[in-house]
Short mmCIF file of C-alpha atoms and ligand atoms in Angstrom, two decimals:
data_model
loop_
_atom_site.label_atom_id
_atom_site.label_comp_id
_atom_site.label_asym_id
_atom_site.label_seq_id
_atom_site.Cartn_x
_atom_site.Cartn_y
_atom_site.Cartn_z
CA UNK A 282 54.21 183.26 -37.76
CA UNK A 283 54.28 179.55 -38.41
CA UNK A 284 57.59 179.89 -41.27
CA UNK A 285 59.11 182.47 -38.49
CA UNK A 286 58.92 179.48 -35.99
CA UNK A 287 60.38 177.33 -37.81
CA UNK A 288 63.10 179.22 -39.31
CA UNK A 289 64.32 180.10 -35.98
CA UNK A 290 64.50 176.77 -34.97
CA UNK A 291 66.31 175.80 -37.77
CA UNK A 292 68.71 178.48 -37.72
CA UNK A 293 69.35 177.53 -33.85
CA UNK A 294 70.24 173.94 -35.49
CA UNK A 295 72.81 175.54 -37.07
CA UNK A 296 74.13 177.29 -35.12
CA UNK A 297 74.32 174.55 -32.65
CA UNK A 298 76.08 172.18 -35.32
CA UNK A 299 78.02 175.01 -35.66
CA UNK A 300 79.58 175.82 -32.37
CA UNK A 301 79.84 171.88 -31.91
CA UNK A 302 81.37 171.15 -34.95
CA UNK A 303 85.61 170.63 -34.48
CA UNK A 304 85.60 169.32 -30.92
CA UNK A 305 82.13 166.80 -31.46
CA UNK A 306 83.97 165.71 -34.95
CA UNK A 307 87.28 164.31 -33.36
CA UNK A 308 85.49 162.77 -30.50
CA UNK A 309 83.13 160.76 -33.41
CA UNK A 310 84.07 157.87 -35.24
CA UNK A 311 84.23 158.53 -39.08
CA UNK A 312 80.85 156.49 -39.50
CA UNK A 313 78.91 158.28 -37.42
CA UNK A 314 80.10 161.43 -39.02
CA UNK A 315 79.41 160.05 -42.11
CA UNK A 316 76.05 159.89 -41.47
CA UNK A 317 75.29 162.61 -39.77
CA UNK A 318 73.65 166.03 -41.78
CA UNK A 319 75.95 168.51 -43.30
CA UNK A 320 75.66 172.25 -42.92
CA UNK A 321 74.68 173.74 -46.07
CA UNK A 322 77.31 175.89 -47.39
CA UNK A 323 77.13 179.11 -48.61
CA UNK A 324 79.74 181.17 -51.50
CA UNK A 325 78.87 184.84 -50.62
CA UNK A 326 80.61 186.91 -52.29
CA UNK A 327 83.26 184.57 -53.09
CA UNK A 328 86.08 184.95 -56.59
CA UNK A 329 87.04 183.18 -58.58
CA UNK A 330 90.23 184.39 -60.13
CA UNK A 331 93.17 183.14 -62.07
CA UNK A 332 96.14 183.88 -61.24
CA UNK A 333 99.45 184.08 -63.59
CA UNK A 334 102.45 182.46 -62.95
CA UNK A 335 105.07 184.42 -63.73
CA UNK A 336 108.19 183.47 -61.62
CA UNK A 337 108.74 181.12 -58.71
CA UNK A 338 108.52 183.54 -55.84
CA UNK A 339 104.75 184.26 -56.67
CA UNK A 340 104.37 180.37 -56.49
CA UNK A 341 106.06 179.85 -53.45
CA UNK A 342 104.39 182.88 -51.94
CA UNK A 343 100.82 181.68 -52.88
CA UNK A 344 101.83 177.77 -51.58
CA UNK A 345 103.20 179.57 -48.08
CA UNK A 346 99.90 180.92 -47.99
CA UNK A 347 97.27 178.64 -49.28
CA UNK A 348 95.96 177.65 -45.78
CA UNK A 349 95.64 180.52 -44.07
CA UNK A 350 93.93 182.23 -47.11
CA UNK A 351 91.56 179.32 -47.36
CA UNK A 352 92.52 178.77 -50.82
CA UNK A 353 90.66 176.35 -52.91
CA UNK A 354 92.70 175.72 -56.13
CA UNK A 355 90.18 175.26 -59.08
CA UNK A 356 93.06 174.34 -61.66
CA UNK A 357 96.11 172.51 -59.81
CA UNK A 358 98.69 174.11 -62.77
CA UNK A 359 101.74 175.19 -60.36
CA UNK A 360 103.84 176.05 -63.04
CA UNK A 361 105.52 178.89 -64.17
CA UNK A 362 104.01 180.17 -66.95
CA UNK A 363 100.69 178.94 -66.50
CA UNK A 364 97.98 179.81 -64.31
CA UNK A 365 95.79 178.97 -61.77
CA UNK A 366 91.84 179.19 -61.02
CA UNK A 367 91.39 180.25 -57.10
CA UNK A 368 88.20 180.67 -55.21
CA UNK A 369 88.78 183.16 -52.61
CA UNK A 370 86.71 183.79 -49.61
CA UNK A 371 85.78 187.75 -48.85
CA UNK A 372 87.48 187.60 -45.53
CA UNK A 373 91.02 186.59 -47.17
CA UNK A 374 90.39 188.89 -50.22
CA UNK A 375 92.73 192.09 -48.93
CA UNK A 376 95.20 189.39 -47.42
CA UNK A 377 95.08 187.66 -51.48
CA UNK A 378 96.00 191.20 -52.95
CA UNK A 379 98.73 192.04 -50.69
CA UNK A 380 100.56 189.05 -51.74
CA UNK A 381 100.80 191.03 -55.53
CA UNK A 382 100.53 188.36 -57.37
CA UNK A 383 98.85 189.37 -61.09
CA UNK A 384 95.27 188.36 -61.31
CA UNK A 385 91.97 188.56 -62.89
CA UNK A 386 88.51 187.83 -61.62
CA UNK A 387 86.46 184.91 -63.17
CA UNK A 388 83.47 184.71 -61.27
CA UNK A 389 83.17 188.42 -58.87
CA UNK A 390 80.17 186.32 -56.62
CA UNK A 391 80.45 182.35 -56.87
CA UNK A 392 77.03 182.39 -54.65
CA UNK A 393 75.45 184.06 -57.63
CA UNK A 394 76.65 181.54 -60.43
CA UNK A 395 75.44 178.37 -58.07
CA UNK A 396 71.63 180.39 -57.61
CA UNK A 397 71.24 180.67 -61.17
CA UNK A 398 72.58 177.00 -61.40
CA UNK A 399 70.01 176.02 -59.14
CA UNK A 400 67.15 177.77 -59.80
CA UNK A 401 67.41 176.32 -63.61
CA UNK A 402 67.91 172.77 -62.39
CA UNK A 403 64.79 173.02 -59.98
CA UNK A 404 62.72 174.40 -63.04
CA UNK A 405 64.12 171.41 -64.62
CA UNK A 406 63.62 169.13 -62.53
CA UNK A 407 59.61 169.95 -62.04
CA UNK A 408 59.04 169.93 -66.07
CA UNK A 409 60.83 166.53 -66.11
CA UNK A 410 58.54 165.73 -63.31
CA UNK A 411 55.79 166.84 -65.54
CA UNK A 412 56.83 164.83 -68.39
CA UNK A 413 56.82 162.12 -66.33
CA UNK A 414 53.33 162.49 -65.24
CA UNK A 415 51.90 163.22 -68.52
CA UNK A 416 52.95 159.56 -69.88
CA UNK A 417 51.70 158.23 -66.55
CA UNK A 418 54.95 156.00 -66.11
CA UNK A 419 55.74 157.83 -63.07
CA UNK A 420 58.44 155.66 -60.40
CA UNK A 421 58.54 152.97 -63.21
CA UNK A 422 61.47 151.97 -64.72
CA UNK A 423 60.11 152.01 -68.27
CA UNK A 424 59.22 155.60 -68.00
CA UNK A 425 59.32 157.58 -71.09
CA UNK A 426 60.99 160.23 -69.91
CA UNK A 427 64.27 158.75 -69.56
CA UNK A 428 64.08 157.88 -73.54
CA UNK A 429 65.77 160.44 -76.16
CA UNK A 430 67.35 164.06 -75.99
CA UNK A 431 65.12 165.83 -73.07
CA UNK A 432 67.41 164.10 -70.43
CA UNK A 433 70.18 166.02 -71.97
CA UNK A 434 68.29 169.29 -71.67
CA UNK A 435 69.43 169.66 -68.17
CA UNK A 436 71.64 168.43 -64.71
CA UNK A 437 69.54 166.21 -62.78
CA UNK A 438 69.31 164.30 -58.96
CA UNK A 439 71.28 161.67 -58.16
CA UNK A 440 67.64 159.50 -57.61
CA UNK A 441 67.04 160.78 -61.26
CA UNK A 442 70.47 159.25 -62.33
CA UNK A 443 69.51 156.20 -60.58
CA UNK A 444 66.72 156.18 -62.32
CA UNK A 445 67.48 157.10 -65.55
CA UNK A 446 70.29 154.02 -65.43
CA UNK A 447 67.74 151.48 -65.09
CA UNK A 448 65.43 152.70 -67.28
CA UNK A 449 68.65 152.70 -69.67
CA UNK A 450 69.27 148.57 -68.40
CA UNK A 451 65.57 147.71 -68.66
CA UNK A 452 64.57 148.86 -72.22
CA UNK A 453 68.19 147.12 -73.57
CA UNK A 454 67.71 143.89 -71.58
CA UNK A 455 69.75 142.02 -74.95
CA UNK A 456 72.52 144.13 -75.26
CA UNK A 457 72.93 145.73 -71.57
CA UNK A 458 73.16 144.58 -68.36
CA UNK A 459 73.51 145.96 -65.02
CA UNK A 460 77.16 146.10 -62.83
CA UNK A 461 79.05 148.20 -60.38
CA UNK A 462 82.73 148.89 -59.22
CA UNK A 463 81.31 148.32 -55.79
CA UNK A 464 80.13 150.07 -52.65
CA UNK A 465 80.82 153.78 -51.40
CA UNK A 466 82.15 154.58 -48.03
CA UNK A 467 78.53 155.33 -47.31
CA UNK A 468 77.08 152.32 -49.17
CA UNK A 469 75.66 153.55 -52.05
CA UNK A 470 76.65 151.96 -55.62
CA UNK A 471 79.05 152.66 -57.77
CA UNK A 472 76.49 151.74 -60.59
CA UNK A 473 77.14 150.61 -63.72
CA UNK A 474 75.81 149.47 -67.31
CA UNK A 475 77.95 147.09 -69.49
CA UNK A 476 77.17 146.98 -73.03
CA UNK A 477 78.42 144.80 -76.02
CA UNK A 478 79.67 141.50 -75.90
CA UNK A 479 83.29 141.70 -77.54
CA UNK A 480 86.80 140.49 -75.88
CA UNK A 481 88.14 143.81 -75.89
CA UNK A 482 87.15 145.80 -72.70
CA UNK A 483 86.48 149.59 -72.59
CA UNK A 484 85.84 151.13 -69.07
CA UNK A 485 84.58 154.41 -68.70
CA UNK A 486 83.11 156.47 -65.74
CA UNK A 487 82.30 160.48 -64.48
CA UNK A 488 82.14 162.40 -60.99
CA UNK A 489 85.39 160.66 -59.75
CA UNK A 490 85.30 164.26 -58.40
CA UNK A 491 81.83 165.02 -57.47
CA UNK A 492 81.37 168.51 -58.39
CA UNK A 493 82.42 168.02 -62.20
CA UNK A 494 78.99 167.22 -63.32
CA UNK A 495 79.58 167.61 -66.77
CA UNK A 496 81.36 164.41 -66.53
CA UNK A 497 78.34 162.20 -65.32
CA UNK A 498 76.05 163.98 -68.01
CA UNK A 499 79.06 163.39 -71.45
CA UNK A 500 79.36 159.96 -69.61
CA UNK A 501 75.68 159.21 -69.48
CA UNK A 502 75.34 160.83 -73.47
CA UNK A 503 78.55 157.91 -74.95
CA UNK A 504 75.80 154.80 -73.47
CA UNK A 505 72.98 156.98 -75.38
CA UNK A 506 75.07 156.49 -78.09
CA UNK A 507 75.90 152.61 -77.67
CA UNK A 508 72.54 151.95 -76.72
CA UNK A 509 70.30 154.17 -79.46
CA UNK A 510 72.90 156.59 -81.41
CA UNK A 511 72.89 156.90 -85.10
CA UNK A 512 75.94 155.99 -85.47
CA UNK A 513 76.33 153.40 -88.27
CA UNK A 514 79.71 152.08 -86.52
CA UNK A 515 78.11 151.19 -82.81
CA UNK A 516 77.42 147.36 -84.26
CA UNK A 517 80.81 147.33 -85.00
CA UNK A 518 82.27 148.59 -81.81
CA UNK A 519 79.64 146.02 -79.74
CA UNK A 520 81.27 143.20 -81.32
CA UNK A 521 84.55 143.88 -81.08
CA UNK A 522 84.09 145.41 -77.27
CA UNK A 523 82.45 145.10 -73.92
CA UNK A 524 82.13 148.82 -72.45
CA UNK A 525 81.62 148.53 -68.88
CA UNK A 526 80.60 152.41 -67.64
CA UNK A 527 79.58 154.45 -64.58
CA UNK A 528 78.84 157.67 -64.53
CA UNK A 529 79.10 158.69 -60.58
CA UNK A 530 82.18 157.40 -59.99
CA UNK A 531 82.12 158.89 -56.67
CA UNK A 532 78.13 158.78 -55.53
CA UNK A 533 78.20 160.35 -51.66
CA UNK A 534 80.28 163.63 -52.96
CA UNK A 535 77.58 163.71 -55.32
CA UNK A 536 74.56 163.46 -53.03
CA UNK A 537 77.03 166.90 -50.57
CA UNK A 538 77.16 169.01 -54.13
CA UNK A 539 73.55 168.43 -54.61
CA UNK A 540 72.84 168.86 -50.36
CA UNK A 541 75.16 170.83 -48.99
CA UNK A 542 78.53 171.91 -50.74
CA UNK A 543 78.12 172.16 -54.47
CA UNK A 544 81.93 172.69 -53.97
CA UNK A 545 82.84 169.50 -52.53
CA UNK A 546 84.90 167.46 -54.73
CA UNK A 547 86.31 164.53 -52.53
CA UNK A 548 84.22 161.32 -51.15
CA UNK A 549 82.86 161.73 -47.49
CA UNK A 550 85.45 159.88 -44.98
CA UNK A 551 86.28 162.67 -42.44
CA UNK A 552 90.14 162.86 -41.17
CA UNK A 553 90.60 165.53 -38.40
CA UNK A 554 87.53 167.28 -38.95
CA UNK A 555 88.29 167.67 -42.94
CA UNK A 556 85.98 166.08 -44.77
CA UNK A 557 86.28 163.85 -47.79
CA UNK A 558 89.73 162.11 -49.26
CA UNK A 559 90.36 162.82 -53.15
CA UNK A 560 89.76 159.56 -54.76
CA UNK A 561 91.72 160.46 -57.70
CA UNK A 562 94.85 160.86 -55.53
CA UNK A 563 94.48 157.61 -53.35
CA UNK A 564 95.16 154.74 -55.69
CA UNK A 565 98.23 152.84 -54.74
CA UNK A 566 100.78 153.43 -58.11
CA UNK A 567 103.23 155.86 -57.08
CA UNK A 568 100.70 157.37 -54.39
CA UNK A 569 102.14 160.38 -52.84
CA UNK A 570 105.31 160.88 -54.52
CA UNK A 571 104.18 164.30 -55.80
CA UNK A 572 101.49 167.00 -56.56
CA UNK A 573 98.98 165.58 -53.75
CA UNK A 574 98.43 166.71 -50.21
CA UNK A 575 98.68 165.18 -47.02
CA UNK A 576 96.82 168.15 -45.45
CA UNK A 577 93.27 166.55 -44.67
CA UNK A 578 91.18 169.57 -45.06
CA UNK A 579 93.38 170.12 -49.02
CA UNK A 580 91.02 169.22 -51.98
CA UNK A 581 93.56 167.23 -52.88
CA UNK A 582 94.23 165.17 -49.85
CA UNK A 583 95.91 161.89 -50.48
CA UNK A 584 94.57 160.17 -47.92
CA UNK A 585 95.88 158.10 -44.65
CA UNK A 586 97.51 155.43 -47.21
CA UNK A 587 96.77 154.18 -50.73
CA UNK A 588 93.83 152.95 -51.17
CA UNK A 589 91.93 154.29 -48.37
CA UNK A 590 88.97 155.53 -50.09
CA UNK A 591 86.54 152.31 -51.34
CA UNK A 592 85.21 154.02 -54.43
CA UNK A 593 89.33 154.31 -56.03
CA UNK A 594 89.81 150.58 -54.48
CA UNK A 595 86.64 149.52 -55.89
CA UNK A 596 88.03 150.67 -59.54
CA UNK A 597 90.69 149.17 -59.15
CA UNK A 598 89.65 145.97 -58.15
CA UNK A 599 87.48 145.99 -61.20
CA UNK A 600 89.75 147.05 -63.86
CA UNK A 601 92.16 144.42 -62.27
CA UNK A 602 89.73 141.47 -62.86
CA UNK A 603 89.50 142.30 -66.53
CA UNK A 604 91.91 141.01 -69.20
CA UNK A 605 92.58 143.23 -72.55
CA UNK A 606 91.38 146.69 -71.49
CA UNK A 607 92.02 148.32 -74.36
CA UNK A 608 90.74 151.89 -73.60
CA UNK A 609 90.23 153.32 -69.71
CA UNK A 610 88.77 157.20 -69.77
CA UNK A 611 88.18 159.01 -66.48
CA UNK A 612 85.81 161.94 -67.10
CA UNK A 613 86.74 164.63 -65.12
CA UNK A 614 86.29 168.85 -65.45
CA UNK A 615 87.25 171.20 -66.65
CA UNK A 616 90.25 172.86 -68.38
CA UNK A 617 89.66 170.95 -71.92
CA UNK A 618 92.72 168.54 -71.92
CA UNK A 619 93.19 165.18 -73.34
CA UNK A 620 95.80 163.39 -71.74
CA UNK A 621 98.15 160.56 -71.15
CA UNK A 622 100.03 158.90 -67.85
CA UNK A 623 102.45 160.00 -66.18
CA UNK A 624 101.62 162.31 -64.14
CA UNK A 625 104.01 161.26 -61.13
CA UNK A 626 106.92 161.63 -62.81
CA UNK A 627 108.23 163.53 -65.98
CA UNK A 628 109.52 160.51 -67.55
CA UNK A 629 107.53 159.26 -70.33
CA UNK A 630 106.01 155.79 -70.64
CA UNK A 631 107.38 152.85 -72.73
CA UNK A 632 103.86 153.03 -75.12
CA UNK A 633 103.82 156.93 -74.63
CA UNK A 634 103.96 157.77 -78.60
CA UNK A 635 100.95 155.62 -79.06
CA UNK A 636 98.92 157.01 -76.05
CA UNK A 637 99.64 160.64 -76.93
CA UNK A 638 98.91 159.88 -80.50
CA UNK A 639 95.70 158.30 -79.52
CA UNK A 640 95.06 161.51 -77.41
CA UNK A 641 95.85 163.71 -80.37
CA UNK A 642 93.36 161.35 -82.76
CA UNK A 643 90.57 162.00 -80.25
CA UNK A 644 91.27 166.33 -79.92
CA UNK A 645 91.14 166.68 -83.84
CA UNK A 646 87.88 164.46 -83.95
CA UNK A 647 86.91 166.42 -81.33
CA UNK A 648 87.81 169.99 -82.67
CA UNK A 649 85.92 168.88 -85.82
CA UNK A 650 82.29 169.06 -84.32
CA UNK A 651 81.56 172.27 -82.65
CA UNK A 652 85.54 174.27 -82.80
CA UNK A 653 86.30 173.36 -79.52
CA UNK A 654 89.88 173.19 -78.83
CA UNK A 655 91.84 170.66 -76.31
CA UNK A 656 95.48 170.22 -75.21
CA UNK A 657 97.09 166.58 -75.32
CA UNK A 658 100.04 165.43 -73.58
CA UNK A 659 101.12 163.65 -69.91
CA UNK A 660 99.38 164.58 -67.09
CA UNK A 661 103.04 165.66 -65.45
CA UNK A 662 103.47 168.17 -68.26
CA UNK A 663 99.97 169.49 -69.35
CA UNK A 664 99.09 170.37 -66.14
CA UNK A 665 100.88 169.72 -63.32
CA UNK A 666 102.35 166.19 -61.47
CA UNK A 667 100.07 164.74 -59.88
CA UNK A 668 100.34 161.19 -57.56
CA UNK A 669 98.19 158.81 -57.15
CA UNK A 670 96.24 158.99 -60.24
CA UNK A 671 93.66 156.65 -61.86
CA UNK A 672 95.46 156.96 -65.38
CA UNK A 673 98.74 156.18 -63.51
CA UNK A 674 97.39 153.24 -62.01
CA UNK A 675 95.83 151.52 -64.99
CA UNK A 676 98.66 151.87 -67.14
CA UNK A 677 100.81 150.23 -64.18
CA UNK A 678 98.65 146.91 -64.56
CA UNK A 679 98.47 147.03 -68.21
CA UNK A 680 95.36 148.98 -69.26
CA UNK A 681 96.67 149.46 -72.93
CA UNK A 682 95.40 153.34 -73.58
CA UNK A 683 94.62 154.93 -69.97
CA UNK A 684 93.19 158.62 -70.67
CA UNK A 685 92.33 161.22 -68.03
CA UNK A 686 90.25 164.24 -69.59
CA UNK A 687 89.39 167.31 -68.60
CA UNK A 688 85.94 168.47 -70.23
CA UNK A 689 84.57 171.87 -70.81
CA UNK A 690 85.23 174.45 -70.42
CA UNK A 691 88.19 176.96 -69.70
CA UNK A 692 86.89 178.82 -66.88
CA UNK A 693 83.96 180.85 -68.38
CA UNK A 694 81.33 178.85 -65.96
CA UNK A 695 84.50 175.97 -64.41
CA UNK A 696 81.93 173.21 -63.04
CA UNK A 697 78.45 175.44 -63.32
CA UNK A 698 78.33 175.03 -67.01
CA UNK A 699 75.21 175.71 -68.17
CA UNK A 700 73.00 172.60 -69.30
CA UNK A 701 72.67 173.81 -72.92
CA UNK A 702 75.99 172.94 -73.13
CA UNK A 703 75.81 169.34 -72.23
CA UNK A 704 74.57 168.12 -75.88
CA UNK A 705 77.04 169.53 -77.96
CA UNK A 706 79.67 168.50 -75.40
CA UNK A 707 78.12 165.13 -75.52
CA UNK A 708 78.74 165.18 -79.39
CA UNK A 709 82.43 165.86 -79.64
CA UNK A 710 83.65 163.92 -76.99
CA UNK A 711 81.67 160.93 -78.28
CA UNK A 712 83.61 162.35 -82.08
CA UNK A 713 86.56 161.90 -79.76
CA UNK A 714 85.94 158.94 -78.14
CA UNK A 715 84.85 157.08 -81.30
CA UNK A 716 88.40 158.04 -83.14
CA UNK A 717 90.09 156.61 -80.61
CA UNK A 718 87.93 153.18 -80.54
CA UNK A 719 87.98 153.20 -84.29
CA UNK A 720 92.42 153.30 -84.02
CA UNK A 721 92.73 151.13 -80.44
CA UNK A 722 95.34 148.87 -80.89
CA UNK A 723 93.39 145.27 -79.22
ZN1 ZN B 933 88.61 166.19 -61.44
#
């Protein structure tokens, strides 16, 4: 009787947010919304298909009709030619298939995929719990669970991140110390470890978009690597670098696709009732010249003006304030490419032979470990143009080789890949990601 109770008053919470919802949002100010709960969100029956390009009339007809079909584009690759990865909702389904455009279905019932994803992260999170408890370090930040391969086992909580950072600062006190980019729009950090001591500066970070969390995990794997790997060339690379690298990028859309939307993939400032702005199509090089939305409730809203989210600013700031930045990577997911600015325009930059041949250094060394195969190239022919950009950005103030990749995989899973592939991802990117340190011009 008691659960009854209480999930009818819980359910009448809901529902309540729910009818409130559009008019109560534009009467709030964005902080208050900011803070307020979210409504969990649920993929019933939801596909995920991809859709071949095959002329321009199919794209046009699926752009004229991305709203009202409550499109959400899981691959932005509007070319002809290519495809694209959609989630669908069941209500626009018939309404998708009358449009005849060829498809085929990735994922029949998202909803599924994200209970499997989530039922093996709970499991994992109570034996990491366990292992916690059994070496009686538990809440410390010494604790041995946050040594060695387990914490690659599985996905883990943003507290556990946290965590696992400082336990990561705290046990490599002479060769790592603590930073960030800065604060959120809600105030958490954009935290950081920087590593090495050498006049060269490498900056890496993940979960720019918060629900690629493959890219927080291969992010978290290249500091296992500079802080305990056994690879004979890391004394090297510590002298002749300083690696400064966060892995949540974006830290409050991280905290919705663990709470509420493991879809979200913007930060959390609400415009019109839309929440979140993409941070990776807000920084101010080019911004909103092409391949971004100004649509608010788009994933790939450009925001109100450049700049207007504080985790791309942040970035910014910080790559600014460094001198010879040899190497800049932003981790993202998935589609498996390795690639290169521009991605506003189709012209190629000044250095581009030496970026793309950097790029194609790092996809051999990657292909090398475990087969896997990536694309190289500029961001405006790989995939699609695209304003705004982080690559785009860096190379504008000088960053030397500015990468944006695209991890595993190719749509199998798209951002629920399962955990037992985060270690051998971890290996070939750090294969690729070495090549490219071991050729960096400085
Ligand atoms: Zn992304």
């Amino acid at each position: 009787m008691k659960i009854s109770c209480v999930q009818f008053s819980l359910a009448a919470v809901v529902a309540l947010v729910t009818v409130l919802s559009p008019s109560h949002v534009a009467a709030l100010p964005t902080s208050t919304l900011a803070a307020s709960p979210r409504v969990p969100k649920a993929y019933n029956h939801h596909r995920v298909v991809r859709i071949q390009i095959e002329n321009e009339g199919q794209l046009q007809t699926l752009t004229d009709n991305e709203a009202a079909l409550q499109l959400d584009y899981f691959t932005h690759n509007k070319n002809v030619g290519g495809h694209l990865d959609v989630r669908i909702p069941p209500e626009s389904f018939a309404k998708f298939e009358a449009l005849d455009v060829p498809y085929t279905v990735l994922i029949e019932d998202l909803q599924q995929v994200l209970d499997e994803e989530k039922k093996e992260l709970q499991q994992n999170e109570a034996q990491f719990q366990a292992l916690q408890n059994s070496v009686g370090l538990q809440n410390t930040k010494d604790s041995n669970a946050f040594a060695g391969s387990a914490w690659f086992q599985s996905y883990h909580s943003y507290a556990d991140h946290t965590r696992w950072l400082q336990s990561q600062i705290s046990r490599n006190s002479k060769k790592a110390s603590s930073f960030s980019f800065g604060n959120s729009y809600e105030g958490r950090r954009q935290a950081g470890i920087k590593i090495g001591r050498g006049p060269n500066n490498i900056v890496l970070h993940g979960t720019l978009h918060s629900r690629e969390w493959i890219s927080t995990m291969v992010v978290e794997y290249i500091i296992d690597q500079l802080l305990t790997g056994s690879d004979r060339r890391v004394a090297g690379y510590l002298r002749k670098y300083t690696f400064h690298i966060v892995p949540i990028a974006n830290p409050d859309g991280f905290v919705v696709t663990q709470t509420s939307d493991r879809m979200h993939r913007k930060n959390t400032q609400v415009t019109r009732g839309c929440l979140g702005t993409d941070p990776n199509r807000n920084w101010g090089y080019k911004w909103g010249t092409a391949g971004a939305s100004t649509n608010p409730c788009a994933d790939d809203y450009m925001g109100p003006s450049a700049f207007s989210t504080p985790e791309a600013s942040n970035i910014a700031r910080y790559l600014k304030s460094l001198r010879n930045v040899a190497v800049y990577i932003d981790f993202h997911s998935y589609s498996q490419l390795w690639m290169v600015p521009y991605g506003f325009t189709s012209q190629r930059p000044a250095t581009y032979n030496y970026m793309a041949g950097l790029a194609q250094t790092a996809a051999q060394a990657l292909r090398a470990v475990h087969g896997t195969s990536f694309r190289t190239g500029d961001i405006y022919h790989t995939i699609y143009p695209a304003s705004g950009s982080s690559v785009d950005y860096a190379y504008s103030i000088g960053v030397k080789a500015p990468f944006a990749v695209e991890l595993r995989d190719t749509g199998r899973y798209g951002f629920s890949l399962p955990a037992n592939q985060i270690i051998p991802s971890g290996q070939e990117t750090w294969a690729a990601f070495s090549a490219i340190l071991d050729k960096a011009q400085v």
